[in-house]
GROMACS .gro file of C-alpha atoms in nm:
model
  373
    1UNK     CA    1  -1.061  -1.988  -1.386
    2UNK     CA    2  -1.341  -1.724  -1.324
    3UNK     CA    3  -1.255  -1.508  -1.027
    4UNK     CA    4  -1.471  -1.241  -0.877
    5UNK     CA    5  -1.226  -0.983  -0.731
    6UNK     CA    6  -1.358  -0.768  -0.445
    7UNK     CA    7  -1.164  -0.444  -0.359
    8UNK     CA    8  -1.127  -0.073  -0.438
    9UNK     CA    9  -1.061   0.062  -0.774
   10UNK     CA   10  -0.939   0.421  -0.813
   11UNK     CA   11  -1.025   0.694  -0.730
   12UNK     CA   12  -0.877   0.739  -0.481
   13UNK     CA   13  -0.535   0.569  -0.581
   14UNK     CA   14  -0.418   0.398  -0.262
   15UNK     CA   15  -0.207   0.077  -0.232
   16UNK     CA   16  -0.487  -0.163  -0.256
   17UNK     CA   17  -0.638   0.006  -0.562
   18UNK     CA   18  -0.299  -0.015  -0.729
   19UNK     CA   19  -0.286  -0.382  -0.652
   20UNK     CA   20  -0.628  -0.428  -0.792
   21UNK     CA   21  -0.531  -0.259  -1.115
   22UNK     CA   22  -0.210  -0.468  -1.148
   23UNK     CA   23  -0.422  -0.792  -1.089
   24UNK     CA   24  -0.683  -0.713  -1.352
   25UNK     CA   25  -0.414  -0.623  -1.600
   26UNK     CA   26  -0.214  -0.943  -1.539
   27UNK     CA   27  -0.510  -1.189  -1.491
   28UNK     CA   28  -0.556  -1.279  -1.872
   29UNK     CA   29  -0.199  -1.404  -1.904
   30UNK     CA   30  -0.227  -1.610  -1.592
   31UNK     CA   31  -0.538  -1.797  -1.722
   32UNK     CA   32  -0.781  -1.589  -1.496
   33UNK     CA   33  -1.108  -1.447  -1.618
   34UNK     CA   34  -1.156  -1.171  -1.356
   35UNK     CA   35  -1.462  -0.955  -1.280
   36UNK     CA   36  -1.420  -0.678  -1.018
   37UNK     CA   37  -1.659  -0.560  -0.761
   38UNK     CA   38  -1.543  -0.199  -0.671
   39UNK     CA   39  -1.561  -0.117  -0.291
   40UNK     CA   40  -1.395   0.215  -0.336
   41UNK     CA   41  -1.546   0.492  -0.136
   42UNK     CA   42  -1.524   0.704  -0.454
   43UNK     CA   43  -1.377   1.002  -0.269
   44UNK     CA   44  -1.113   1.237  -0.383
   45UNK     CA   45  -0.877   1.157  -0.105
   46UNK     CA   46  -0.755   0.878   0.134
   47UNK     CA   47  -0.809   0.899   0.509
   48UNK     CA   48  -0.524   0.796   0.740
   49UNK     CA   49  -0.773   0.659   0.994
   50UNK     CA   50  -1.057   0.395   0.971
   51UNK     CA   51  -1.373   0.543   1.082
   52UNK     CA   52  -1.742   0.483   1.042
   53UNK     CA   53  -1.930   0.709   0.787
   54UNK     CA   54  -2.273   0.681   0.649
   55UNK     CA   55  -2.155   0.719   0.302
   56UNK     CA   56  -1.958   0.408   0.348
   57UNK     CA   57  -2.276   0.219   0.442
   58UNK     CA   58  -2.446   0.322   0.116
   59UNK     CA   59  -2.120   0.215  -0.086
   60UNK     CA   60  -2.116  -0.123   0.092
   61UNK     CA   61  -2.478  -0.177   0.008
   62UNK     CA   62  -2.399  -0.102  -0.359
   63UNK     CA   63  -2.099  -0.339  -0.358
   64UNK     CA   64  -2.290  -0.614  -0.194
   65UNK     CA   65  -2.566  -0.585  -0.460
   66UNK     CA   66  -2.307  -0.609  -0.724
   67UNK     CA   67  -2.151  -0.913  -0.578
   68UNK     CA   68  -2.509  -1.082  -0.552
   69UNK     CA   69  -2.560  -1.018  -0.912
   70UNK     CA   70  -2.230  -1.142  -1.013
   71UNK     CA   71  -2.275  -1.470  -0.818
   72UNK     CA   72  -2.589  -1.523  -0.999
   73UNK     CA   73  -2.495  -1.418  -1.338
   74UNK     CA   74  -2.137  -1.531  -1.369
   75UNK     CA   75  -2.100  -1.808  -1.112
   76UNK     CA   76  -1.726  -1.746  -1.049
   77UNK     CA   77  -1.503  -2.045  -0.934
   78UNK     CA   78  -1.357  -1.833  -0.658
   79UNK     CA   79  -1.415  -1.503  -0.492
   80UNK     CA   80  -1.107  -1.318  -0.395
   81UNK     CA   81  -1.188  -1.054  -0.141
   82UNK     CA   82  -0.938  -0.779  -0.023
   83UNK     CA   83  -0.978  -0.635   0.308
   84UNK     CA   84  -0.828  -0.411   0.581
   85UNK     CA   85  -1.079  -0.530   0.834
   86UNK     CA   86  -1.144  -0.242   1.082
   87UNK     CA   87  -1.484  -0.077   1.008
   88UNK     CA   88  -1.527  -0.295   0.687
   89UNK     CA   89  -1.525  -0.625   0.885
   90UNK     CA   90  -1.909  -0.632   0.885
   91UNK     CA   91  -1.941  -0.566   0.517
   92UNK     CA   92  -1.678  -0.825   0.423
   93UNK     CA   93  -1.850  -1.072   0.666
   94UNK     CA   94  -2.177  -1.038   0.476
   95UNK     CA   95  -1.991  -1.079   0.133
   96UNK     CA   96  -1.826  -1.410   0.269
   97UNK     CA   97  -2.161  -1.538   0.386
   98UNK     CA   98  -2.315  -1.461   0.054
   99UNK     CA   99  -2.040  -1.663  -0.113
  100UNK     CA  100  -2.081  -1.940   0.114
  101UNK     CA  101  -2.460  -1.974   0.057
  102UNK     CA  102  -2.369  -1.966  -0.323
  103UNK     CA  103  -2.135  -2.257  -0.273
  104UNK     CA  104  -1.831  -2.041  -0.397
  105UNK     CA  105  -1.507  -2.072  -0.215
  106UNK     CA  106  -1.347  -1.749  -0.094
  107UNK     CA  107  -0.987  -1.603  -0.052
  108UNK     CA  108  -0.988  -1.333   0.214
  109UNK     CA  109  -0.684  -1.126   0.136
  110UNK     CA  110  -0.582  -0.902   0.450
  111UNK     CA  111  -0.399  -0.617   0.327
  112UNK     CA  112  -0.230  -0.497   0.644
  113UNK     CA  113  -0.009  -0.671   0.880
  114UNK     CA  114   0.109  -0.536   1.240
  115UNK     CA  115  -0.188  -0.291   1.239
  116UNK     CA  116  -0.440  -0.578   1.227
  117UNK     CA  117  -0.278  -0.771   1.512
  118UNK     CA  118  -0.276  -0.456   1.751
  119UNK     CA  119  -0.637  -0.377   1.651
  120UNK     CA  120  -0.758  -0.740   1.705
  121UNK     CA  121  -0.581  -0.781   2.036
  122UNK     CA  122  -0.731  -0.444   2.166
  123UNK     CA  123  -1.093  -0.536   2.084
  124UNK     CA  124  -1.322  -0.656   2.376
  125UNK     CA  125  -1.343  -1.023   2.403
  126UNK     CA  126  -1.708  -1.052   2.222
  127UNK     CA  127  -1.586  -0.842   1.931
  128UNK     CA  128  -1.275  -1.046   1.899
  129UNK     CA  129  -1.483  -1.350   1.877
  130UNK     CA  130  -1.718  -1.186   1.628
  131UNK     CA  131  -1.421  -1.101   1.399
  132UNK     CA  132  -1.289  -1.460   1.447
  133UNK     CA  133  -1.629  -1.592   1.314
  134UNK     CA  134  -1.598  -1.362   1.008
  135UNK     CA  135  -1.250  -1.487   0.926
  136UNK     CA  136  -1.364  -1.844   0.977
  137UNK     CA  137  -1.617  -1.807   0.682
  138UNK     CA  138  -1.321  -1.785   0.428
  139UNK     CA  139  -1.197  -2.099   0.263
  140UNK     CA  140  -0.856  -1.951   0.283
  141UNK     CA  141  -0.687  -1.647   0.454
  142UNK     CA  142  -0.423  -1.474   0.240
  143UNK     CA  143  -0.150  -1.259   0.433
  144UNK     CA  144   0.147  -1.051   0.321
  145UNK     CA  145   0.372  -1.108   0.616
  146UNK     CA  146   0.487  -1.402   0.825
  147UNK     CA  147   0.387  -1.230   1.137
  148UNK     CA  148   0.029  -1.206   1.036
  149UNK     CA  149   0.037  -1.551   0.889
  150UNK     CA  150   0.147  -1.686   1.221
  151UNK     CA  151  -0.110  -1.484   1.412
  152UNK     CA  152  -0.402  -1.618   1.187
  153UNK     CA  153  -0.286  -1.964   1.214
  154UNK     CA  154  -0.288  -1.941   1.593
  155UNK     CA  155  -0.636  -1.779   1.579
  156UNK     CA  156  -0.782  -2.013   1.322
  157UNK     CA  157  -0.625  -2.359   1.394
  158UNK     CA  158  -0.672  -2.595   1.096
  159UNK     CA  159  -0.763  -2.327   0.843
  160UNK     CA  160  -0.579  -2.267   0.528
  161UNK     CA  161  -0.357  -1.953   0.590
  162UNK     CA  162  -0.124  -1.873   0.300
  163UNK     CA  163   0.137  -1.592   0.255
  164UNK     CA  164   0.175  -1.453  -0.093
  165UNK     CA  165   0.351  -1.112  -0.161
  166UNK     CA  166   0.242  -0.843  -0.400
  167UNK     CA  167   0.356  -0.863  -0.757
  168UNK     CA  168   0.541  -0.596  -0.957
  169UNK     CA  169   0.569  -0.564  -1.332
  170UNK     CA  170   0.958  -0.610  -1.369
  171UNK     CA  171   0.928  -0.518  -1.737
  172UNK     CA  172   0.771  -0.179  -1.702
  173UNK     CA  173   0.967  -0.105  -1.371
  174UNK     CA  174   1.323  -0.145  -1.485
  175UNK     CA  175   1.656   0.039  -1.437
  176UNK     CA  176   1.737   0.337  -1.661
  177UNK     CA  177   1.924   0.216  -1.989
  178UNK     CA  178   2.204   0.472  -1.892
  179UNK     CA  179   2.278   0.548  -1.527
  180UNK     CA  180   2.296   0.924  -1.442
  181UNK     CA  181   2.646   1.044  -1.461
  182UNK     CA  182   2.817   1.056  -1.113
  183UNK     CA  183   2.869   1.423  -1.014
  184UNK     CA  184   2.640   1.565  -1.291
  185UNK     CA  185   2.377   1.670  -1.028
  186UNK     CA  186   2.308   1.595  -0.651
  187UNK     CA  187   2.176   1.251  -0.595
  188UNK     CA  188   1.791   1.255  -0.581
  189UNK     CA  189   1.603   1.076  -0.287
  190UNK     CA  190   1.253   0.961  -0.393
  191UNK     CA  191   0.953   0.922  -0.170
  192UNK     CA  192   0.654   0.773  -0.333
  193UNK     CA  193   0.323   0.735  -0.146
  194UNK     CA  194   0.065   0.921   0.053
  195UNK     CA  195   0.216   1.199   0.256
  196UNK     CA  196   0.112   1.117   0.602
  197UNK     CA  197   0.260   1.096   0.959
  198UNK     CA  198   0.228   0.721   0.918
  199UNK     CA  199   0.474   0.723   0.622
  200UNK     CA  200   0.749   0.904   0.809
  201UNK     CA  201   0.781   1.195   0.558
  202UNK     CA  202   0.861   1.440   0.846
  203UNK     CA  203   1.149   1.228   0.957
  204UNK     CA  204   1.283   1.208   0.598
  205UNK     CA  205   1.263   1.574   0.544
  206UNK     CA  206   1.443   1.648   0.869
  207UNK     CA  207   1.713   1.386   0.769
  208UNK     CA  208   1.754   1.553   0.435
  209UNK     CA  209   1.811   1.883   0.598
  210UNK     CA  210   2.089   1.735   0.803
  211UNK     CA  211   2.262   1.575   0.495
  212UNK     CA  212   2.397   1.833   0.243
  213UNK     CA  213   2.432   1.732  -0.121
  214UNK     CA  214   2.099   1.541  -0.155
  215UNK     CA  215   1.767   1.651  -0.293
  216UNK     CA  216   1.417   1.517  -0.227
  217UNK     CA  217   1.152   1.426  -0.468
  218UNK     CA  218   0.801   1.348  -0.339
  219UNK     CA  219   0.561   1.159  -0.577
  220UNK     CA  220   0.232   1.159  -0.383
  221UNK     CA  221  -0.037   1.389  -0.238
  222UNK     CA  222  -0.094   1.504   0.105
  223UNK     CA  223  -0.327   1.263   0.296
  224UNK     CA  224  -0.565   1.390   0.558
  225UNK     CA  225  -0.626   1.286   0.921
  226UNK     CA  226  -0.274   1.367   1.066
  227UNK     CA  227  -0.278   1.595   1.365
  228UNK     CA  228  -0.216   1.970   1.332
  229UNK     CA  229   0.118   1.981   1.496
  230UNK     CA  230   0.247   1.724   1.262
  231UNK     CA  231   0.136   1.917   0.956
  232UNK     CA  232   0.282   2.245   1.090
  233UNK     CA  233   0.618   2.063   1.153
  234UNK     CA  234   0.616   1.900   0.795
  235UNK     CA  235   0.535   2.231   0.647
  236UNK     CA  236   0.832   2.394   0.806
  237UNK     CA  237   1.067   2.118   0.698
  238UNK     CA  238   0.942   2.098   0.354
  239UNK     CA  239   0.948   2.486   0.331
  240UNK     CA  240   1.312   2.490   0.435
  241UNK     CA  241   1.402   2.233   0.177
  242UNK     CA  242   1.223   2.443  -0.091
  243UNK     CA  243   1.413   2.750   0.024
  244UNK     CA  244   1.745   2.569  -0.037
  245UNK     CA  245   1.622   2.456  -0.375
  246UNK     CA  246   1.626   2.085  -0.269
  247UNK     CA  247   1.266   1.983  -0.296
  248UNK     CA  248   1.064   1.871  -0.604
  249UNK     CA  249   0.695   1.801  -0.524
  250UNK     CA  250   0.543   1.605  -0.817
  251UNK     CA  251   0.210   1.551  -0.655
  252UNK     CA  252   0.010   1.225  -0.728
  253UNK     CA  253   0.136   1.058  -1.029
  254UNK     CA  254  -0.064   0.832  -1.269
  255UNK     CA  255   0.057   0.474  -1.269
  256UNK     CA  256   0.181   0.510  -1.622
  257UNK     CA  257   0.417   0.798  -1.526
  258UNK     CA  258   0.582   0.620  -1.223
  259UNK     CA  259   0.833   0.408  -1.407
  260UNK     CA  260   1.003   0.721  -1.540
  261UNK     CA  261   0.985   0.882  -1.188
  262UNK     CA  262   1.186   0.591  -1.035
  263UNK     CA  263   1.431   0.597  -1.329
  264UNK     CA  264   1.499   0.971  -1.279
  265UNK     CA  265   1.605   0.936  -0.926
  266UNK     CA  266   1.904   0.770  -0.742
  267UNK     CA  267   1.780   0.664  -0.389
  268UNK     CA  268   1.440   0.535  -0.270
  269UNK     CA  269   1.331   0.593   0.083
  270UNK     CA  270   1.019   0.466   0.270
  271UNK     CA  271   1.049   0.529   0.646
  272UNK     CA  272   0.709   0.420   0.736
  273UNK     CA  273   0.581   0.354   1.072
  274UNK     CA  274   0.348   0.072   0.956
  275UNK     CA  275   0.296  -0.105   0.630
  276UNK     CA  276   0.136  -0.418   0.475
  277UNK     CA  277   0.367  -0.487   0.184
  278UNK     CA  278   0.415  -0.157   0.004
  279UNK     CA  279   0.399  -0.160  -0.378
  280UNK     CA  280   0.622   0.146  -0.407
  281UNK     CA  281   0.909  -0.052  -0.249
  282UNK     CA  282   0.868  -0.331  -0.496
  283UNK     CA  283   0.855  -0.083  -0.783
  284UNK     CA  284   1.177   0.091  -0.664
  285UNK     CA  285   1.352  -0.241  -0.630
  286UNK     CA  286   1.247  -0.344  -0.962
  287UNK     CA  287   1.376  -0.020  -1.100
  288UNK     CA  288   1.720  -0.096  -0.950
  289UNK     CA  289   1.720   0.177  -0.688
  290UNK     CA  290   1.903   0.145  -0.352
  291UNK     CA  291   1.646   0.154  -0.085
  292UNK     CA  292   1.628   0.281   0.269
  293UNK     CA  293   1.325   0.148   0.461
  294UNK     CA  294   1.197   0.072   0.799
  295UNK     CA  295   1.134  -0.303   0.921
  296UNK     CA  296   0.758  -0.283   0.945
  297UNK     CA  297   0.499  -0.524   0.816
  298UNK     CA  298   0.621  -0.746   0.542
  299UNK     CA  299   0.920  -0.528   0.447
  300UNK     CA  300   1.193  -0.735   0.640
  301UNK     CA  301   1.081  -1.037   0.431
  302UNK     CA  302   1.079  -0.817   0.107
  303UNK     CA  303   1.436  -0.708   0.145
  304UNK     CA  304   1.585  -1.041   0.251
  305UNK     CA  305   1.747  -1.171  -0.066
  306UNK     CA  306   1.938  -1.505  -0.132
  307UNK     CA  307   2.257  -1.357  -0.028
  308UNK     CA  308   2.149  -1.111   0.243
  309UNK     CA  309   1.971  -0.789   0.264
  310UNK     CA  310   1.925  -0.581  -0.048
  311UNK     CA  311   1.827  -0.260   0.130
  312UNK     CA  312   1.923  -0.048   0.422
  313UNK     CA  313   1.682  -0.087   0.725
  314UNK     CA  314   1.644   0.177   1.007
  315UNK     CA  315   1.420   0.191   1.305
  316UNK     CA  316   1.091   0.377   1.244
  317UNK     CA  317   1.099   0.739   1.365
  318UNK     CA  318   1.481   0.746   1.412
  319UNK     CA  319   1.582   1.057   1.239
  320UNK     CA  320   1.964   0.994   1.325
  321UNK     CA  321   1.962   0.646   1.184
  322UNK     CA  322   1.800   0.759   0.862
  323UNK     CA  323   2.027   1.051   0.828
  324UNK     CA  324   2.329   0.819   0.859
  325UNK     CA  325   2.190   0.568   0.602
  326UNK     CA  326   2.140   0.846   0.353
  327UNK     CA  327   2.474   1.000   0.424
  328UNK     CA  328   2.635   0.662   0.352
  329UNK     CA  329   2.461   0.620   0.018
  330UNK     CA  330   2.560   0.999  -0.070
  331UNK     CA  331   2.919   0.910  -0.013
  332UNK     CA  332   2.941   0.562  -0.171
  333UNK     CA  333   2.831   0.548  -0.529
  334UNK     CA  334   2.948   0.189  -0.533
  335UNK     CA  335   2.720   0.108  -0.251
  336UNK     CA  336   2.429   0.261  -0.428
  337UNK     CA  337   2.516   0.059  -0.743
  338UNK     CA  338   2.563  -0.273  -0.541
  339UNK     CA  339   2.221  -0.232  -0.356
  340UNK     CA  340   2.039  -0.125  -0.656
  341UNK     CA  341   2.155  -0.415  -0.848
  342UNK     CA  342   2.082  -0.669  -0.576
  343UNK     CA  343   1.742  -0.521  -0.533
  344UNK     CA  344   1.665  -0.564  -0.901
  345UNK     CA  345   1.767  -0.929  -0.907
  346UNK     CA  346   1.571  -1.006  -0.597
  347UNK     CA  347   1.259  -0.839  -0.740
  348UNK     CA  348   1.277  -1.028  -1.068
  349UNK     CA  349   1.335  -1.349  -0.895
  350UNK     CA  350   1.064  -1.326  -0.616
  351UNK     CA  351   0.808  -1.065  -0.708
  352UNK     CA  352   0.772  -1.061  -1.081
  353UNK     CA  353   0.412  -1.044  -1.179
  354UNK     CA  354   0.388  -1.379  -1.369
  355UNK     CA  355   0.539  -1.570  -1.058
  356UNK     CA  356   0.293  -1.420  -0.800
  357UNK     CA  357  -0.017  -1.451  -1.041
  358UNK     CA  358   0.084  -1.820  -1.065
  359UNK     CA  359   0.089  -1.852  -0.699
  360UNK     CA  360  -0.267  -1.710  -0.680
  361UNK     CA  361  -0.389  -1.942  -0.954
  362UNK     CA  362  -0.241  -2.243  -0.776
  363UNK     CA  363  -0.439  -2.137  -0.450
  364UNK     CA  364  -0.756  -2.102  -0.648
  365UNK     CA  365  -0.716  -2.443  -0.809
  366UNK     CA  366  -0.671  -2.598  -0.467
  367UNK     CA  367  -0.977  -2.432  -0.329
  368UNK     CA  368  -1.189  -2.546  -0.638
  369UNK     CA  369  -1.060  -2.890  -0.600
  370UNK     CA  370  -1.142  -2.908  -0.220
  371UNK     CA  371  -1.489  -2.763  -0.274
  372UNK     CA  372  -1.565  -3.028  -0.549
  373UNK     CA  373  -1.447  -3.330  -0.336
   0.00000   0.00000   0.00000
C-alpha cells in the first residue's frame, strides 16, 4: 500500500510531528510504503494560538507543490492528511481537491477535538458552510475522540467518519526493569510537553508547592503566546520550587531520550485544559507510570480500561483536586503500583503501534476498494 503522508516533521517538535515520526518508522512493518510531504512551519518554536502569517502562505505553497509532484510521480493509493483546521483549512482544502482530481482517495485526520468543535460552532454561517465543503472532499474523516466523531457524523451525514487512536511503541516505552526503592528519594512527578497556559503547568506547580515530599521534573520547553500575567505567575511558582530544591528542568528532549525520562520518574501528570489525544499520556502509560490527567479531548476514552479507569482524572484548572490526587499517590505506594500496572496493560492491549497501524491499513484498503468499484 503506497501512502502519501501530509503533515509536519520536526522542527519544531510538536505532538503531530511526533506522530508523523512514529508513523513513518512503523509503516514498513505494517506493509505501508509511505512518502511524507512536510507541512512544518520550520520555525524554532510552537505558537499556542493559530494565526495567519505570510510565511505560512509560502510554506503552504511549497507543500502543495511537493504534493502535486508526489501525486504525479508516485501515484499513491491513499493520501493521509493531518490537519488542525483553523488557518490551515484553506491549504488543506486545496490539497484535498488536488487529490480528488488525481483520483486518489483521501483520509483527513483531525488532530484536535473539543477545540475544533468550539471553533466551528463560533464561525459565521457562510464560513461554517465553507469548512463543511472542505471536509466533504475527504473520502474519510479520522478523529481521535468520540465527541468529535459524533460531531462530524452530524455535520457530514452519510460520510465515513472513523475514530482511531494514536499509537505508542510499547517496546521502547516500558517500565524500568527495577522499580526505584521506596523511600530512597522523594517521588518524582513528571510533566512532558510544551510549557504553556493550555497545558496547566501553573496549576501543577502550585499544587506541588502545597504537597511536601514530591519533586517536579519538566521535560519540554516554554511555548510562546501565553499572556504576560500567566508567565509571571508561572515564573514565581517554578522559582519557589527551585528554591526548595524540588524542580528539575530538562528542556526539550529528543524522542530517543524520552523512554529513560519516563523510567526515571514515579508519577505522570498532564493537567491540560484542552487536548486531542496526547502522545505523552500514551508513553507514560506504556512506561507503567500512574497518571493524573484532566478529562479533555480523547483523554477520558484513553484512560478507560477493561476493568475501569487506569488513571486519576481531575477537573481542568482545579488546583485543589490536583493537589489531592498527588497527595493520594504520594502517600500510597500500592496505589501508584496498581495504577501503573493497569495503565501498562491497557496501553499494550489498545494502543500498541502494531495494532493501531493495522487499523490505518484496514481503512486504506476499504477506501481503495471503494474507489475501484
